[in-house]
Amino acid sequence: MNLRVLRTELKRSVAPWAGLTVLVTGLLFLYLILGPGESTADWTAQWTTMALTVRGLLYYMWPVAVGLGALQGLRDSRSRVTELMATVPRPAWQRAAAPAAASVLALASAFLLLTATGAAHVLLGETIYVPLGWLPIVLVAVLALAAGALLGMGVASVLPSVLTPPLTAVAAFVMTVLLQQSVDAALPTGNAPNVLAQLAPAVALPREELLTLASSVHLGQTLWLLGMLATGFALLAAASARARLLALAPVLAGAVLALLVLPAETRDTYVVDEAAVELVCDGPVCVTEMHRDRLAALAPHGKEALRVLREALGEEAPDAVREETTLRKGFMGSRELSETTVLFDFDDPVIARAEGDQLTRALVGQGLAPNCTERSSWTGGFGMKETAQSVTAAWALGDFQPMDWAGVDGLPGEREDAEAAWDRLTELPPAEQRAWVTDLRTAMLACDIKDRRGVLTGEAF
């Protein structure tokens, strides 16, 4: 196969349309459905989350690649030259190489352009953490598109019917749906066993920026996809029934090897990026390596918050401010709190939207009334804890401010509850005010909703 033949294939075959469809579909999903957001796990924020997001789009793009590959595989039968081509002295694999190469090149180029779009957003962002683990996530996705297209071409060459392309696309879509994993928990889970779910070319869309795929996942999926690619090409080049049966051997062998390599448990599939969670500190204020770029802006406010907490609580005050590194458990999941450390999450809207003195206030509120349930842009978790944090922070700082600074203004009764609790608190003698705050902090650390409500409403006095 020379470049002239390949150029002709790219001009006159379905291949460029397949690539264009994948590119346009991916861009529509990224910008119109997902969109650049404020979450730390957003596709524009970090390299790994960007790679996992574009890889997650294969749930929809891979069936398209399979179906269009099948349409490409019908070319000889539609042109009624199948018997003529069988008489050509050139080996069948050489004739199959040109359309196969054109499809692979078009799909690979489209997906890499889609990845480059995401990479441009990350480069223009503020992150300075550049792991290499995002590269295999993207490369396996490219292999998946190539394997899917060749499998579709091979199936269509064996079953030359106008129904083959739509049926193969639907079958591929059903496969991805059945193997799809959701992100409602700390780790992606699905209805299918984890080891089978990893045979899907796509991955779950990221909701946790610290997670990446284990190396065994990349290896197992590569073996499976290489077997699929080899079977697709062998079916496309097969000239006899015996050759078509033998063509199934690579995909079966790839599946067996993949199942031996792929981890059986979800916790071994999606793993924490150990380099990303290493702590970088400025005195008592620490963030993860992934957020090193935010330390300079955070450190002064963290130190000031610790000073305020020492004046307010004395020896019981926390002595460190640290970014959380435990995985979020999902909607209203519980947090692991500490009496000696103010834990915060950059994905917490209260922290993410606070600037300047309001960031100090947010950290003080987190130290005096830490929320025991997770609070993020996708898990929710807003409620009475914001009232507790605003009132206790106001007591420590000496001035009351409503909850506008938390970015959740408009919660039913939020402002009224905070003002009522502040009025009750300031009517007490200083010693009782300290006891009020101490009792509330104890209830928040213990996640005792009844006691917390009693303190806030005055029923505890």
XYZ file of C-alpha atoms in Angstrom:
461
model
C 0.000 0.000 0.000
C 1.429 3.383 -1.018
C 0.459 6.895 -0.008
C -1.454 7.499 -3.239
C -3.794 4.593 -2.505
C -4.248 5.758 1.075
C -4.988 9.298 -0.088
C -7.609 7.969 -2.487
C -9.235 5.954 0.301
C -9.385 9.018 2.511
C -11.044 11.018 -0.248
C -13.614 8.516 -1.515
C -14.433 6.173 1.355
C -16.541 6.444 4.489
C -13.397 6.809 6.620
C -13.214 10.637 6.758
C -16.921 10.823 7.579
C -16.386 8.393 10.434
C -13.621 10.588 11.819
C -15.676 13.753 11.389
C -18.668 12.160 13.125
C -16.552 11.137 16.111
C -14.965 14.581 16.363
C -18.201 16.550 16.079
C -20.080 14.208 18.432
C -17.316 14.463 21.007
C -17.179 18.258 20.837
C -20.953 18.512 21.216
C -20.847 16.342 24.322
C -17.952 18.287 25.828
C -19.341 21.771 25.280
C -23.114 21.406 25.160
C -23.813 18.534 27.586
C -20.872 18.458 29.997
C -19.595 21.989 29.583
C -16.684 23.579 31.439
C -17.691 23.615 35.117
C -16.386 24.596 38.534
C -15.644 21.120 39.858
C -12.046 20.126 40.525
C -12.818 16.941 38.556
C -13.953 18.922 35.527
C -12.445 17.996 32.146
C -10.822 21.425 31.878
C -9.137 21.264 35.305
C -6.614 18.404 35.342
C -4.870 16.126 32.832
C -6.190 12.842 34.215
C -9.793 14.033 34.514
C -9.593 15.408 30.970
C -8.364 12.059 29.634
C -10.995 10.094 31.570
C -13.736 12.407 30.313
C -12.885 12.090 26.624
C -12.437 8.342 27.153
C -15.855 8.215 28.820
C -17.419 9.576 25.620
C -16.638 6.259 23.945
C -19.882 4.954 25.456
C -21.508 6.827 22.581
C -18.722 7.219 20.009
C -17.532 3.600 19.919
C -20.855 2.209 18.586
C -20.721 4.924 15.913
C -17.234 3.802 14.907
C -18.362 0.167 14.740
C -21.423 1.005 12.639
C -19.545 3.228 10.196
C -16.816 0.603 9.957
C -19.475 -1.916 8.954
C -20.742 0.529 6.325
C -17.219 0.767 4.957
C -16.992 -3.037 4.901
C -20.002 -3.247 2.566
C -18.243 -1.339 -0.200
C -17.285 -4.337 -2.332
C -20.698 -5.972 -2.042
C -22.513 -2.701 -2.795
C -20.334 -2.230 -5.865
C -20.869 -5.876 -6.844
C -17.152 -6.494 -7.308
C -16.715 -9.176 -4.650
C -16.206 -11.991 -7.175
C -13.992 -9.789 -9.331
C -11.732 -8.928 -6.406
C -11.469 -12.616 -5.551
C -9.790 -13.240 -8.941
C -7.135 -10.554 -8.431
C -3.716 -12.171 -7.849
C -2.822 -9.771 -5.010
C -3.220 -11.279 -1.515
C -6.507 -10.423 0.154
C -4.787 -8.850 3.140
C -3.067 -6.308 0.894
C -6.405 -5.219 -0.572
C -7.878 -4.979 2.909
C -4.997 -2.910 4.251
C -5.913 0.299 2.390
C -9.491 0.773 3.677
C -8.459 -0.458 7.120
C -5.583 2.036 7.331
C -7.818 4.862 6.139
C -10.444 4.148 8.798
C -7.864 3.828 11.576
C -6.095 7.035 10.544
C -9.332 9.033 10.343
C -10.668 7.834 13.702
C -7.333 8.195 15.482
C -6.875 11.722 14.138
C -10.387 12.697 15.204
C -9.978 11.411 18.739
C -6.544 12.982 19.139
C -7.985 16.309 17.979
C -10.720 15.924 20.578
C -8.069 15.203 23.212
C -6.036 18.185 22.047
C -9.086 20.378 22.625
C -9.278 19.232 26.221
C -5.513 19.533 26.620
C -5.637 23.146 25.458
C -8.110 23.985 28.225
C -5.913 22.310 30.833
C -2.788 24.071 29.549
C -4.523 27.434 29.736
C -5.683 26.675 33.280
C -3.788 27.086 36.519
C -2.693 23.519 37.233
C 1.021 22.775 37.296
C 0.640 19.058 38.029
C 1.377 17.090 34.855
C 1.223 13.298 35.400
C 2.087 10.857 32.617
C -0.727 8.508 33.573
C -3.213 10.309 31.317
C -1.381 9.214 28.139
C -2.233 5.468 28.283
C -5.869 6.375 28.979
C -5.983 8.234 25.671
C -3.900 5.721 23.689
C -6.117 2.802 24.722
C -9.123 4.840 23.581
C -7.542 5.332 20.159
C -6.907 1.584 19.967
C -10.536 0.943 20.933
C -11.858 3.098 18.085
C -9.534 1.422 15.594
C -10.471 -2.058 16.806
C -14.177 -1.250 16.721
C -14.031 0.087 13.169
C -12.081 -2.932 11.894
C -14.411 -5.327 13.677
C -17.359 -3.635 11.984
C -15.630 -3.857 8.605
C -14.842 -7.529 9.137
C -18.369 -8.433 10.205
C -19.846 -6.582 7.206
C -17.515 -8.384 4.802
C -18.717 -11.724 6.179
C -22.397 -10.679 6.397
C -22.881 -8.301 3.445
C -26.365 -6.984 4.186
C -27.813 -3.486 4.424
C -28.910 -4.422 7.931
C -25.373 -5.193 9.101
C -24.228 -1.608 9.860
C -27.244 -0.631 12.007
C -27.313 -3.998 13.756
C -23.605 -3.903 14.598
C -23.939 -0.334 15.885
C -26.912 -1.287 18.066
C -25.095 -4.392 19.354
C -22.056 -2.280 20.256
C -24.270 0.271 22.007
C -26.064 -2.447 23.977
C -22.691 -3.813 25.056
C -21.510 -0.435 26.328
C -24.793 0.180 28.158
C -24.754 -3.221 29.870
C -21.144 -2.754 30.953
C -21.496 0.916 31.894
C -20.474 1.950 35.409
C -21.997 4.766 37.449
C -20.205 7.170 39.790
C -22.760 7.452 42.575
C -20.352 5.893 45.092
C -16.711 6.487 45.986
C -15.625 4.148 43.191
C -17.460 3.509 39.883
C -19.766 0.506 40.043
C -22.179 -1.192 37.664
C -24.530 -4.123 37.264
C -21.964 -6.289 35.468
C -19.045 -7.887 37.345
C -16.129 -5.491 37.495
C -13.801 -7.670 35.412
C -16.379 -7.812 32.601
C -17.154 -4.102 32.835
C -13.543 -3.377 31.967
C -14.010 -5.003 28.564
C -16.022 -1.924 27.587
C -13.884 0.562 25.652
C -15.192 3.492 27.716
C -14.677 4.370 31.370
C -16.880 6.102 33.928
C -16.884 9.890 33.737
C -14.705 11.242 36.563
C -16.218 12.651 39.741
C -13.017 12.382 41.790
C -9.850 14.074 40.564
C -7.495 11.864 42.582
C -8.504 8.651 40.809
C -6.771 7.125 37.811
C -6.719 3.713 36.128
C -4.334 1.005 37.311
C -1.609 -0.237 34.947
C -3.151 -3.722 34.898
C -6.298 -2.162 33.418
C -4.333 -0.612 30.560
C -2.563 -3.914 29.890
C -5.690 -6.056 30.001
C -7.694 -3.704 27.789
C -4.837 -3.479 25.299
C -4.704 -7.277 24.970
C -8.475 -7.450 24.478
C -8.544 -4.643 21.911
C -5.550 -5.959 19.972
C -7.337 -9.298 19.683
C -10.463 -7.505 18.455
C -8.452 -5.516 15.925
C -6.702 -8.627 14.631
C -10.015 -10.489 14.275
C -11.587 -7.591 12.409
C -8.729 -7.390 9.934
C -8.606 -11.165 9.542
C -12.336 -11.280 8.771
C -11.922 -8.459 6.272
C -9.124 -10.340 4.485
C -10.611 -13.857 4.819
C -11.389 -15.565 1.517
C -12.788 -18.868 2.809
C -15.051 -20.218 5.523
C -12.086 -21.859 7.222
C -10.179 -18.563 7.279
C -13.193 -16.827 8.814
C -13.390 -19.373 11.609
C -9.674 -19.015 12.299
C -10.123 -15.245 12.352
C -12.096 -15.568 15.587
C -9.062 -16.947 17.425
C -7.382 -13.561 18.159
C -10.412 -11.972 19.807
C -11.047 -15.078 21.903
C -7.402 -15.262 22.948
C -7.402 -11.548 23.729
C -10.506 -11.918 25.881
C -9.022 -14.820 27.844
C -5.724 -13.012 28.429
C -7.525 -9.817 29.370
C -9.707 -11.564 31.931
C -6.578 -13.042 33.491
C -4.937 -9.612 33.771
C -7.823 -7.274 34.569
C -8.446 -6.728 38.308
C -11.550 -8.341 39.767
C -12.284 -5.586 42.304
C -13.195 -1.970 41.614
C -10.727 -0.760 44.239
C -7.935 -2.292 42.132
C -9.279 -0.766 38.915
C -9.652 2.868 39.916
C -6.727 3.706 42.170
C -5.556 6.865 43.884
C -2.738 8.689 42.129
C -0.140 8.461 44.891
C 1.999 11.243 43.460
C -1.021 13.550 43.310
C -1.980 13.114 46.986
C 1.458 13.852 48.424
C 1.165 16.862 50.708
C 2.932 20.147 50.040
C 2.983 22.470 53.045
C 3.595 26.067 53.975
C 3.948 25.768 57.728
C 0.720 24.290 59.149
C -1.206 24.698 55.862
C -0.995 21.769 53.446
C -2.444 20.957 50.048
C -1.932 18.030 47.698
C 0.718 18.035 45.009
C -2.118 18.273 42.482
C -3.094 21.662 43.940
C 0.374 23.027 44.639
C -0.540 26.079 42.534
C -3.184 27.071 45.117
C -0.957 26.915 48.192
C 0.433 30.452 47.943
C -3.052 31.983 47.910
C -4.416 29.670 50.614
C -1.579 29.702 53.152
C -2.043 33.237 54.591
C -5.759 32.671 55.140
C -5.156 29.233 56.627
C -2.644 30.637 59.120
C -4.965 33.496 60.024
C -7.829 31.035 60.536
C -5.676 28.985 62.914
C -4.809 32.140 64.876
C -8.495 33.028 65.220
C -9.335 29.488 66.292
C -6.605 29.537 68.965
C -8.025 32.741 70.409
C -11.534 31.296 70.337
C -10.924 27.757 71.612
C -7.599 27.952 73.426
C -5.819 24.616 73.801
C -8.699 22.770 72.118
C -8.129 24.595 68.843
C -6.893 22.698 65.753
C -3.277 23.322 64.834
C -3.241 22.527 61.093
C -5.176 23.158 57.903
C -5.061 20.323 55.371
C -6.730 19.410 52.105
C -8.705 16.166 52.281
C -7.257 13.191 50.427
C -9.888 10.575 51.229
C -12.219 9.649 48.390
C -15.702 11.090 48.434
C -18.333 8.440 49.105
C -21.109 9.947 47.004
C -24.366 11.721 47.797
C -24.433 12.751 51.473
C -21.422 10.549 52.205
C -19.765 10.867 55.609
C -16.450 12.620 56.185
C -13.599 11.531 58.432
C -13.203 14.550 60.718
C -10.394 15.503 63.047
C -10.385 17.602 66.214
C -6.827 18.766 65.605
C -6.967 19.541 61.877
C -9.193 21.772 59.782
C -9.992 19.611 56.754
C -11.219 21.210 53.544
C -11.964 20.233 49.962
C -11.379 22.513 46.983
C -14.507 21.027 45.421
C -16.582 22.339 48.339
C -18.420 25.375 46.874
C -18.058 27.172 50.193
C -14.267 26.998 49.823
C -14.146 27.273 46.036
C -16.144 30.514 45.900
C -14.577 32.231 48.916
C -11.843 34.796 48.351
C -9.818 37.035 50.610
C -11.242 37.472 54.080
C -14.188 35.282 53.151
C -11.772 32.358 52.699
C -10.474 32.943 56.217
C -14.082 33.026 57.444
C -14.867 29.787 55.593
C -11.887 28.008 57.179
C -12.794 29.313 60.639
C -16.337 28.033 60.162
C -14.969 24.671 59.045
C -12.791 24.507 62.147
C -15.581 25.416 64.584
C -18.470 23.540 62.938
C -17.094 21.025 60.424
C -19.694 19.438 58.164
C -19.708 15.689 58.791
C -21.285 14.950 55.397
C -19.653 15.641 52.066
C -20.400 18.901 50.317
C -19.441 19.312 46.692
C -20.758 20.517 43.366
C -22.178 17.087 42.522
C -22.952 15.459 45.881
C -24.885 18.428 47.283
C -24.858 18.250 51.086
C -26.096 21.730 51.958
C -28.309 22.332 54.977
C -28.082 23.321 58.645
C -24.297 23.002 58.669
C -23.966 26.291 56.742
C -25.962 28.075 59.467
C -23.691 26.558 62.113
C -20.538 27.569 60.251
C -21.654 31.140 59.568
C -22.737 31.740 63.179
C -19.656 30.208 64.804
C -17.319 31.993 62.385
C -19.102 35.257 63.168
C -18.633 34.639 66.915
C -14.894 34.015 66.482
C -14.347 36.959 64.113
C -16.600 39.389 65.966
C -19.002 40.274 63.126
C -21.986 38.488 61.644
C -22.335 37.973 57.900
C -25.164 36.092 56.172
C -24.604 33.013 54.073
C -24.108 34.812 50.762
C -20.380 34.085 51.060
C -21.103 30.337 50.930
C -22.499 30.561 47.428
C -25.774 28.927 48.497
C -27.858 31.997 49.246
C -31.486 31.160 48.661
C -31.779 27.969 50.696
C -35.240 28.078 52.312
C -35.025 29.820 55.687
C -31.187 29.830 55.680
C -30.735 33.535 56.385
C -33.539 33.638 58.953
C -32.160 30.608 60.841
C -28.668 32.100 60.921
C -29.898 35.477 62.171
C -32.061 33.855 64.855
C -29.181 31.674 66.080
C -26.838 34.693 66.091
C -29.313 36.716 68.142
C -29.657 33.894 70.686
C -25.902 33.503 70.909
C -25.111 37.194 71.432
C -27.719 37.483 74.183
C -25.761 34.992 76.303
C -22.942 35.937 78.694
C -19.420 35.418 77.255
C -18.832 32.180 79.186
C -22.092 30.733 77.931
C -21.327 31.860 74.399
C -18.119 29.828 74.499
C -20.035 26.845 75.889
C -22.602 27.271 73.068
C -19.879 27.131 70.434
C -18.077 24.254 72.165
C -21.271 22.209 72.386
C -22.058 22.884 68.753
C -18.538 21.913 67.670
C -18.781 18.675 69.661
C -22.125 17.862 68.035
C -20.749 18.609 64.550
C -17.650 16.461 65.083
C -19.837 13.604 66.298
C -22.307 14.176 63.456
C -25.080 14.290 66.047
C -27.926 15.947 64.161
C -30.241 16.090 67.168
C -27.728 17.820 69.431
C -26.651 20.158 66.631
C -30.259 21.184 65.991
C -30.854 21.672 69.716
C -27.927 24.028 70.086
C -28.843 26.061 67.006
C -32.520 26.444 67.948
C -31.812 27.164 71.603
C -33.474 23.984 72.849
C -30.200 22.892 74.438
C -30.256 25.876 76.832
